[in-house]
Tab-separated table of C-alpha atoms in Angstrom:
chain	number	residue	atom	x	y	z
K	27	MET	CA	68.555	66.285	109.845
K	28	SER	CA	68.517	67.603	113.332
K	29	GLY	CA	72.218	67.579	113.963
K	30	SER	CA	73.546	69.073	110.723
K	31	GLU	CA	72.722	72.638	111.712
K	32	THR	CA	74.676	74.689	114.181
K	33	GLN	CA	72.808	77.949	114.083
K	34	VAL	CA	71.045	79.042	117.241
K	35	PRO	CA	67.687	80.834	117.157
K	36	LYS	CA	67.834	84.541	117.666
K	37	ARG	CA	67.077	85.879	121.095
K	38	GLY	CA	64.845	88.742	121.977
K	39	PRO	CA	61.894	90.210	120.053
K	40	ALA	CA	63.591	89.625	116.700
K	41	ALA	CA	63.217	85.862	117.024
K	42	GLY	CA	59.949	85.111	115.293
K	43	PHE	CA	57.645	82.177	115.795
K	44	GLU	CA	58.472	80.673	112.403
K	45	GLU	CA	62.220	80.910	112.986
K	46	THR	CA	61.922	79.198	116.362
K	47	VAL	CA	59.812	76.372	114.935
K	48	LYS	CA	62.244	75.836	112.055
K	49	ASP	CA	65.195	75.751	114.415
K	50	PHE	CA	63.353	73.271	116.649
K	51	TRP	CA	62.990	70.920	113.682
K	52	ARG	CA	66.630	71.327	112.647
K	53	SER	CA	67.903	70.632	116.165
K	54	ARG	CA	65.055	68.524	117.492
K	55	PRO	CA	65.736	66.123	120.376
K	56	VAL	CA	67.371	62.769	119.707
K	57	ARG	CA	66.009	59.650	121.402
K	58	PRO	CA	68.913	58.213	123.406
K	59	VAL	CA	69.742	54.518	123.575
K	60	ALA	CA	70.828	54.649	127.220
K	61	GLY	CA	68.652	56.037	130.001
K	62	ARG	CA	65.375	55.484	128.206
K	63	LYS	CA	62.322	53.801	129.727
K	64	PHE	CA	60.555	52.885	126.511
K	65	ALA	CA	61.227	54.613	123.183
K	66	GLY	CA	63.289	57.450	124.663
K	67	VAL	CA	60.961	60.330	123.735
K	68	ALA	CA	60.762	61.779	127.254
K	69	ALA	CA	64.477	61.166	127.868
K	70	GLY	CA	65.382	62.852	124.572
K	71	ILE	CA	63.349	65.969	125.366
K	72	GLY	CA	64.751	66.117	128.898
K	73	TYR	CA	68.392	65.737	127.827
K	74	ARG	CA	67.960	68.161	124.926
K	75	TYR	CA	66.786	71.019	127.115
K	76	GLY	CA	68.600	70.178	130.328
K	77	ILE	CA	65.571	69.231	132.428
K	78	ASP	CA	64.795	66.091	134.381
K	79	PRO	CA	63.236	63.485	132.010
K	80	THR	CA	60.949	62.451	134.878
K	81	VAL	CA	59.192	65.811	134.554
K	82	VAL	CA	58.461	65.062	130.894
K	83	ARG	CA	57.218	61.564	131.750
K	84	VAL	CA	54.872	62.905	134.426
K	85	ALA	CA	53.559	65.508	131.978
K	86	LEU	CA	52.845	62.824	129.363
K	87	VAL	CA	51.094	60.603	131.918
K	88	ALA	CA	49.009	63.535	133.128
K	89	ALA	CA	48.172	64.421	129.529
K	90	THR	CA	47.023	60.852	128.961
K	91	VAL	CA	44.771	60.884	132.049
K	92	PHE	CA	43.369	64.396	131.654
K	93	GLY	CA	42.947	64.835	127.932
K	94	GLY	CA	43.843	61.502	126.377
K	95	PHE	CA	46.476	62.928	124.009
K	96	GLY	CA	49.629	61.885	125.878
K	97	VAL	CA	49.886	58.600	123.992
K	98	PHE	CA	49.310	60.388	120.678
K	99	VAL	CA	52.092	62.897	121.415
K	100	TYR	CA	54.450	60.071	122.422
K	101	LEU	CA	53.783	58.238	119.148
K	102	LEU	CA	54.505	61.451	117.224
K	103	GLY	CA	57.828	61.766	119.020
K	104	TRP	CA	58.685	58.137	118.325
K	105	LEU	CA	57.979	58.664	114.636
K	106	PHE	CA	59.592	62.074	114.041
K	107	LEU	CA	62.485	62.203	116.534
K	108	PRO	CA	65.594	60.350	115.317
K	109	GLN	CA	67.241	57.714	117.451
K	110	GLU	CA	70.774	58.257	118.703
K	111	GLY	CA	73.206	57.308	115.933
K	112	ASP	CA	70.647	57.694	113.136
K	113	PRO	CA	70.927	60.618	110.687
K	114	VAL	CA	67.150	60.759	110.173
K	115	SER	CA	63.928	59.804	111.936
K	116	ALA	CA	61.784	56.768	111.200
K	117	PHE	CA	59.358	58.856	109.127
K	118	GLU	CA	62.137	60.484	107.091
K	119	SER	CA	63.614	57.055	106.435
K	120	LEU	CA	60.208	55.872	105.251
K	121	ILE	CA	59.960	58.656	102.646
K	122	GLY	CA	63.535	58.147	101.443
K	123	ARG	CA	65.326	61.040	103.153
K	124	GLY	CA	67.991	58.766	104.626
K	125	ARG	CA	68.492	55.585	106.600
K	126	ALA	CA	67.351	54.870	110.142
K	127	SER	CA	67.852	51.845	112.360
K	128	SER	CA	64.100	51.159	112.404
K	129	SER	CA	62.650	49.305	109.446
K	130	PRO	CA	60.100	50.843	107.045
K	131	ALA	CA	57.539	48.306	108.273
K	132	PHE	CA	57.953	49.567	111.829
K	133	ALA	CA	57.527	53.178	110.676
K	134	VAL	CA	54.318	52.207	108.871
K	135	MET	CA	53.078	50.518	112.053
K	136	LEU	CA	53.703	53.720	114.043
K	137	LEU	CA	51.797	55.692	111.411
K	138	LEU	CA	48.861	53.316	111.673
K	139	LEU	CA	48.889	53.545	115.477
K	140	LEU	CA	48.465	57.307	115.236
K	141	PHE	CA	44.904	56.918	113.942
K	142	PRO	CA	43.443	54.912	116.867
K	143	GLY	CA	45.440	57.122	119.231
K	144	LEU	CA	43.893	60.261	117.756
K	145	THR	CA	40.431	58.660	117.655
K	146	TRP	CA	40.676	57.750	121.337
K	147	THR	CA	41.748	61.314	122.130
K	148	LEU	CA	38.895	62.919	120.197
K	149	SER	CA	36.260	60.528	121.550
K	150	GLY	CA	37.003	61.200	125.236
K	151	GLY	CA	34.806	63.368	127.410
K	152	TRP	CA	37.752	65.616	128.191
K	153	MET	CA	37.925	66.526	124.508
K	154	THR	CA	34.191	67.169	124.353
K	155	ASP	CA	34.246	69.891	127.016
K	156	GLY	CA	37.433	71.454	125.636
K	157	THR	CA	39.794	70.413	128.425
K	158	GLY	CA	41.799	68.138	126.142
K	159	LEU	CA	42.334	70.894	123.579
K	160	ILE	CA	43.448	73.280	126.309
K	161	GLY	CA	45.878	70.692	127.654
K	162	PHE	CA	47.278	70.001	124.195
K	163	ALA	CA	47.761	73.724	123.620
K	164	LEU	CA	49.517	74.087	126.982
K	165	MET	CA	51.903	71.235	126.126
K	166	ALA	CA	52.695	72.764	122.718
K	167	VAL	CA	53.305	76.175	124.296
K	168	ALA	CA	55.542	74.608	126.960
K	169	LEU	CA	57.657	72.873	124.298
K	170	TYR	CA	57.864	76.091	122.284
K	171	LEU	CA	59.007	78.076	125.336
K	172	LEU	CA	61.514	75.371	126.228
K	173	HIS	CA	63.144	75.667	122.819
K	174	ARG	CA	62.884	79.435	122.844
K	175	ASN	CA	64.720	79.733	126.153
K	176	ARG	CA	66.947	76.638	126.197
K	177	GLY	CA	67.358	75.774	122.530
K	178	GLN	CA	71.025	76.731	122.592
K	179	TYR	CA	71.906	73.925	125.004
K	180	ASN	CA	72.809	70.327	124.126
K	181	ARG	CA	72.224	70.764	120.413
K	182	PRO	CA	72.559	67.321	118.787
K	183	THR	CA	75.224	66.717	116.147
K	184	MET	CA	75.130	64.716	112.935
K	185	PRO	CA	76.746	61.271	113.241
K	186	ALA	CA	80.331	61.511	111.948
K	187	PRO	CA	80.839	60.120	108.410
K	188	ALA	CA	82.667	56.817	108.243
K	189	TYR	CA	86.334	57.176	107.309
K	190	PRO	CA	87.976	54.719	104.858
K	191	THR	CA	89.062	51.535	106.532
K	192	ALA	CA	92.610	50.818	107.608
K	193	ALA	CA	92.887	48.282	104.797
K	194	PHE	CA	92.233	51.023	102.236
K	195	SER	CA	94.865	53.257	103.806
K	196	MET	CA	97.416	50.427	103.784
K	197	ALA	CA	96.610	49.629	100.167
K	198	SER	CA	97.080	53.280	99.208
K	199	ALA	CA	100.432	53.416	100.974
K	200	ALA	CA	101.525	50.140	99.357
K	201	SER	CA	100.613	51.311	95.870
K	202	THR	CA	102.502	54.563	96.410
K	203	SER	CA	105.565	52.636	97.582
K	204	THR	CA	105.421	50.269	94.604
K	205	ALA	CA	105.095	53.097	92.151
K	206	THR	CA	108.099	54.858	93.660
K	207	GLU	CA	110.314	51.810	93.767
K	208	GLY	CA	109.441	50.693	90.251
K	209	GLY	CA	109.981	54.133	88.782
K	210	TRP	CA	106.521	54.260	87.285
K	211	ASP	CA	104.533	57.386	87.823
K	212	PRO	CA	101.175	57.739	86.057
K	213	LEU	CA	101.415	61.537	86.330
K	214	ALA	CA	105.042	61.617	85.077
K	215	ALA	CA	106.068	63.515	88.185
K	216	ASP	CA	108.432	62.872	91.021
K	217	PRO	CA	106.376	61.409	93.869
K	218	SER	CA	108.640	63.168	96.326
K	219	ALA	CA	107.449	66.452	94.885
K	220	TRP	CA	103.751	65.689	95.393
K	221	ASP	CA	102.217	68.272	97.652
K	222	LEU	CA	99.691	66.548	99.907
K	223	PRO	CA	98.433	69.059	102.428
K	224	ASN	CA	97.937	67.758	105.958
K	225	ALA	CA	99.244	64.315	104.965
K	226	SER	CA	100.748	62.236	107.709
K	227	PRO	CA	104.427	61.293	107.434
K	228	SER	CA	103.584	57.632	106.984
K	229	GLY	CA	101.143	58.295	104.156
K	230	GLY	CA	97.408	57.726	104.054
K	231	LEU	CA	94.740	59.960	105.518
K	232	PRO	CA	95.441	62.374	108.361
K	233	PRO	CA	94.656	61.147	111.842
K	234	GLN	CA	91.114	61.737	113.043
K	235	THR	CA	90.611	64.705	115.325
K	236	PRO	CA	88.827	63.629	118.495
K	237	PRO	CA	85.497	65.382	119.092
K	238	PRO	CA	85.533	68.187	121.614
K	239	PRO	CA	84.583	67.169	125.156
K	240	PRO	CA	80.994	67.865	126.177
K	241	ALA	CA	80.318	71.155	127.850
K	242	PRO	CA	80.371	70.989	131.635
K	243	PRO	CA	76.982	71.150	133.338
K	244	ALA	CA	75.742	74.554	134.294
K	245	PRO	CA	76.668	75.537	137.841
K	246	ARG	CA	73.955	75.034	140.398
K	247	GLY	CA	72.300	78.256	141.344
K	248	ARG	CA	70.354	79.084	144.431
K	249	LYS	CA	67.592	76.691	145.335
K	250	SER	CA	64.383	77.724	143.609
K	251	LYS	CA	61.299	78.508	145.662
K	252	ILE	CA	58.962	77.553	142.851
K	253	GLY	CA	58.213	74.146	144.407
K	254	ALA	CA	56.971	75.639	147.669
K	255	MET	CA	54.991	78.327	145.845
K	256	THR	CA	53.337	75.778	143.545
K	257	PHE	CA	52.503	73.506	146.471
K	258	GLY	CA	50.863	76.387	148.317
K	259	ILE	CA	48.808	77.425	145.294
K	260	ALA	CA	47.786	73.795	144.660
K	261	VAL	CA	46.583	73.405	148.256
K	262	LEU	CA	44.668	76.680	147.958
K	263	VAL	CA	43.018	75.620	144.682
K	264	ALA	CA	42.099	72.217	146.095
K	265	GLY	CA	40.667	73.782	149.254
K	266	VAL	CA	38.613	76.424	147.443
K	267	GLY	CA	37.328	73.863	144.930
K	268	THR	CA	36.316	71.469	147.712
K	269	VAL	CA	34.490	74.209	149.627
K	270	LEU	CA	32.641	75.319	146.501
K	271	GLY	CA	31.673	71.723	145.762
K	272	LEU	CA	30.331	71.206	149.270
K	273	ASP	CA	28.488	74.497	148.958
K	274	GLY	CA	26.481	73.156	146.029
K	275	GLU	CA	28.423	74.369	142.982
K	276	ALA	CA	27.750	71.546	140.521
K	277	TRP	CA	30.901	72.008	138.424
K	278	PHE	CA	33.320	71.466	141.316
K	279	THR	CA	33.114	67.694	141.395
K	280	PRO	CA	36.012	65.649	142.833
K	281	GLN	CA	37.191	64.966	139.260
K	282	HIS	CA	37.364	68.652	138.390
K	283	VAL	CA	38.993	69.628	141.691
K	284	VAL	CA	41.726	67.014	141.209
K	285	GLY	CA	42.120	68.103	137.591
K	286	LEU	CA	42.559	71.761	138.582
K	287	THR	CA	45.063	70.840	141.290
K	288	LEU	CA	47.046	68.640	138.920
K	289	GLY	CA	47.009	71.457	136.371
K	290	VAL	CA	48.587	73.819	138.919
K	291	VAL	CA	51.235	71.215	139.751
K	292	GLY	CA	51.912	70.657	136.037
K	293	ILE	CA	52.431	74.388	135.453
K	294	GLY	CA	54.797	74.424	138.420
K	295	LEU	CA	56.780	71.510	136.968
K	296	VAL	CA	57.102	73.236	133.610
K	297	ALA	CA	58.094	76.531	135.224
K	298	GLY	CA	60.529	74.723	137.506
K	299	SER	CA	62.223	73.090	134.534
K	300	PHE	CA	63.459	76.532	133.433
K	301	VAL	CA	65.071	77.346	136.777
K	302	ARG	CA	66.108	73.806	137.748
K	303	GLY	CA	63.652	73.618	140.611
K	304	GLY	CA	60.379	72.036	141.629
K	305	ARG	CA	61.509	68.400	141.396
K	306	GLY	CA	59.733	67.673	144.679
K	307	LEU	CA	56.413	68.329	142.917
K	308	ILE	CA	56.776	64.996	141.132
K	309	GLY	CA	55.877	63.250	144.395
K	310	LEU	CA	52.612	65.198	144.396
K	311	ALA	CA	51.841	64.887	140.697
K	312	VAL	CA	52.074	61.077	140.543
K	313	PRO	CA	49.443	60.294	143.243
K	314	LEU	CA	47.208	63.066	141.908
K	315	ALA	CA	47.386	61.513	138.438
K	316	ILE	CA	46.480	58.082	139.862
K	317	VAL	CA	43.545	59.533	141.822
K	318	GLY	CA	42.407	61.466	138.763
K	319	MET	CA	42.516	58.324	136.628
K	320	ALA	CA	40.419	56.459	139.189
K	321	LEU	CA	37.885	59.283	139.444
K	322	THR	CA	37.464	59.556	135.685
K	323	THR	CA	37.134	55.819	135.037
K	324	VAL	CA	35.150	54.575	138.053
K	325	PRO	CA	31.794	56.246	138.785
K	326	PHE	CA	31.762	56.867	142.528
K	327	GLU	CA	28.299	58.412	142.679
K	328	ASN	CA	27.033	55.433	144.655
K	329	PHE	CA	30.115	55.042	146.806
K	330	SER	CA	29.160	57.711	149.321
K	331	VAL	CA	26.095	55.818	150.551
K	332	LYS	CA	25.254	56.699	154.141
K	333	GLY	CA	25.139	53.609	156.267
K	334	GLY	CA	27.187	51.265	158.349
K	335	VAL	CA	30.361	49.365	157.653
K	336	GLY	CA	30.474	45.583	157.713
K	337	ASP	CA	28.280	42.746	156.480
K	338	LEU	CA	24.486	43.078	156.468
K	339	ARG	CA	22.192	40.048	156.254
K	340	ALA	CA	18.370	40.067	156.296
K	341	THR	CA	15.840	37.228	155.932
K	342	PRO	CA	12.340	38.704	156.321
K	343	SER	CA	9.454	36.248	156.647
K	344	GLN	CA	6.609	38.800	156.549
K	345	VAL	CA	5.897	41.699	154.209
K	346	SER	CA	6.075	44.098	157.164
K	347	GLU	CA	9.641	42.989	157.863
K	348	VAL	CA	10.900	44.007	154.420
K	349	LEU	CA	12.699	47.356	154.658
K	350	PRO	CA	12.190	49.975	151.933
K	351	GLU	CA	15.962	50.148	151.564
K	352	TYR	CA	18.980	48.175	152.759
K	353	ARG	CA	22.027	50.436	152.617
K	354	HIS	CA	25.641	50.173	153.671
K	355	SER	CA	28.774	52.211	153.051
K	356	ALA	CA	31.117	49.229	152.899
K	357	GLY	CA	30.683	45.490	153.292
K	358	ASP	CA	28.568	42.688	151.831
K	359	ILE	CA	24.761	42.850	151.780
K	360	ASP	CA	22.713	39.618	151.573
K	361	VAL	CA	18.913	39.857	151.437
K	362	ASP	CA	16.891	36.604	151.333
K	363	LEU	CA	13.252	37.069	150.229
K	364	THR	CA	12.478	33.385	149.739
K	365	LYS	CA	10.718	33.119	153.141
K	366	LEU	CA	7.916	35.542	152.215
K	367	PRO	CA	4.388	34.091	152.151
K	368	ALA	CA	2.638	33.196	148.899
K	369	GLY	CA	0.923	36.070	147.139
K	370	ALA	CA	3.126	38.696	148.829
K	371	SER	CA	4.056	41.831	146.914
K	372	VAL	CA	7.074	43.815	148.085
K	373	THR	CA	9.351	46.580	146.807
K	374	THR	CA	12.812	47.145	148.188
K	375	LYS	CA	16.153	48.668	147.293
K	376	VAL	CA	19.740	47.680	148.060
K	377	SER	CA	22.369	50.465	148.092
K	378	ASN	CA	25.992	49.545	148.722
K	379	GLY	CA	29.051	51.773	148.499
K	380	ALA	CA	31.754	49.106	148.312
K	381	GLY	CA	31.140	45.390	148.581
K	382	ASN	CA	29.099	42.567	147.093
K	383	SER	CA	25.287	42.665	147.093
K	384	THR	CA	23.205	39.468	146.781
K	385	VAL	CA	19.400	39.178	146.683
K	386	LEU	CA	17.512	35.843	146.702
K	387	VAL	CA	13.947	35.881	145.346
K	388	PRO	CA	11.291	33.123	145.434
K	389	ALA	CA	11.482	30.598	142.613
K	390	GLY	CA	7.933	31.257	141.351
K	391	ALA	CA	7.699	35.024	141.905
K	392	GLU	CA	7.269	37.635	139.225
K	393	VAL	CA	10.395	39.772	139.591
K	394	LYS	CA	11.016	43.262	138.307
K	395	VAL	CA	14.722	43.846	138.759
K	396	SER	CA	17.206	46.671	138.188
K	397	CYS	CA	20.903	46.080	138.838
K	398	GLU	CA	23.817	48.527	138.563
K	399	THR	CA	27.443	48.633	139.662
K	400	GLY	CA	30.162	51.152	138.952
K	401	ALA	CA	32.939	48.549	138.843
K	402	GLY	CA	32.391	44.810	139.097
K	403	GLU	CA	30.236	42.006	137.791
K	404	VAL	CA	26.446	41.961	137.486
K	405	ASP	CA	24.390	38.755	137.333
K	406	CYS	CA	20.644	39.445	137.553
K	407	LEU	CA	18.526	36.361	136.923
K	408	GLY	CA	20.911	35.206	134.206
K	409	GLN	CA	21.582	38.621	132.666
K	410	SER	CA	25.324	39.210	133.062
K	411	ARG	CA	27.605	42.203	132.665
K	412	SER	CA	31.120	42.967	133.865
K	413	GLY	CA	33.593	45.814	133.767
K	414	VAL	CA	33.663	49.504	134.691
K	415	GLY	CA	30.726	51.845	134.217
K	416	GLU	CA	28.413	49.210	132.738
K	417	GLU	CA	24.805	49.982	131.839
K	418	VAL	CA	21.902	49.088	134.104
K	419	VAL	CA	20.360	45.616	133.822
K	420	ASP	CA	16.615	46.331	133.993
K	421	PHE	CA	13.892	43.808	133.067
K	422	THR	CA	10.893	41.810	134.372
K	423	SER	CA	10.853	38.038	134.828
K	424	PRO	CA	7.388	36.375	134.974
K	425	GLY	CA	6.275	34.121	137.850
K	426	THR	CA	3.697	31.447	138.699
K	427	ASN	CA	2.831	31.706	142.423
K	428	GLY	CA	1.285	35.192	142.553
K	429	GLN	CA	4.208	36.858	144.345
K	430	LYS	CA	5.447	40.148	142.931
K	431	ILE	CA	8.923	41.307	143.884
K	432	THR	CA	10.424	44.636	142.775
K	433	VAL	CA	14.133	44.947	143.563
K	434	LYS	CA	16.618	47.683	142.707
K	435	VAL	CA	20.306	47.135	143.479
K	436	GLU	CA	22.898	49.923	143.199
K	437	ASN	CA	26.580	49.319	143.942
K	438	GLY	CA	29.495	51.708	143.814
K	439	VAL	CA	32.209	49.061	143.624
K	440	GLY	CA	31.558	45.328	143.895
K	441	ASN	CA	29.553	42.454	142.411
K	442	VAL	CA	25.752	42.409	142.165
K	443	GLU	CA	23.766	39.151	142.042
K	444	VAL	CA	20.018	38.530	141.978
K	445	ARG	CA	19.002	34.887	141.742
K	446	ARG	CA	16.087	32.638	142.511
K	447	GLY	CA	16.344	30.585	145.698
């Protein structure tokens, strides 16, 4: 198990990749009971290598948002890193290498959870364009370099074997006393001549030697400048990416610009963990990760609709009063077409960045409708959808009074409703 070895990987060019990996497994991090947020994977890695566990947590969250493999890596750690006080991990306990505090059923459940976790990772768009694989490789390289450079610190130890109980020691002493007093000696030797090395004067086992005190923390060096350098580079990357996007470069979308900036911050956090610096970057990484999650899950293509802000209501009574498009950046849009004369044929569009859009059509009109929203509910003449990034509701409903209405509704965020009035 991880704590039974005391050897430290070689330093310098002689330390090969295989030796470093083997030593990582022998002295792999232990998931602590105290100071953990969930299963203790991030805390174990942080304590093992003397870095802030928050840095590891931010890296796992970022890996989940931009790559999808953060959850998979966490499950691997939960399964293969032993818990504090256990001689083996949950997986090793499952295959009979020792006993762990987690049950075999729980280890099987973790194994089963790995498959949907890996499927989710491989099915994401980030994996399709290679970004997920690059992120996974960067995380593996970071862990390898951590062990290569800081593997000699905080090496876990094997839980101490249980000594015989006090009752056993007392029984041994009592039997020795009885044998001496009664004159019976199964070895036909004078008990006073027995040579028991390291025996205590009162008999029994020698007193336990207390474990050595933990090593004092490393002295604080000069404040690292890596945080300021990383922040400057991140601002530069974000600025250049934004300019290129505004200049028409299709690849530099807001999602990719945020992803590049978060990547720079992540590299700074990893580099700062080696020199005990860059903790201030966590305050930048967390909001960037939240923004990146929102950009990758909510399609904001329709959000930047040019128009006013506030509620917009229109009730045209003539065909000439129907606008080709009703558009707003933010607010509710209500268009009532029920006042149009019989036999009228109109085509219009409703574009809303953020807010609810409602269109009323005549009860007997033939309606060709198309409804779409990036995030919200859609109810178009009885056809309902809800959620994030739903498909377009597009169909034609027959009528009886000769009116023909063609309506297209596009929302960035908000509910869309088309109903007969």
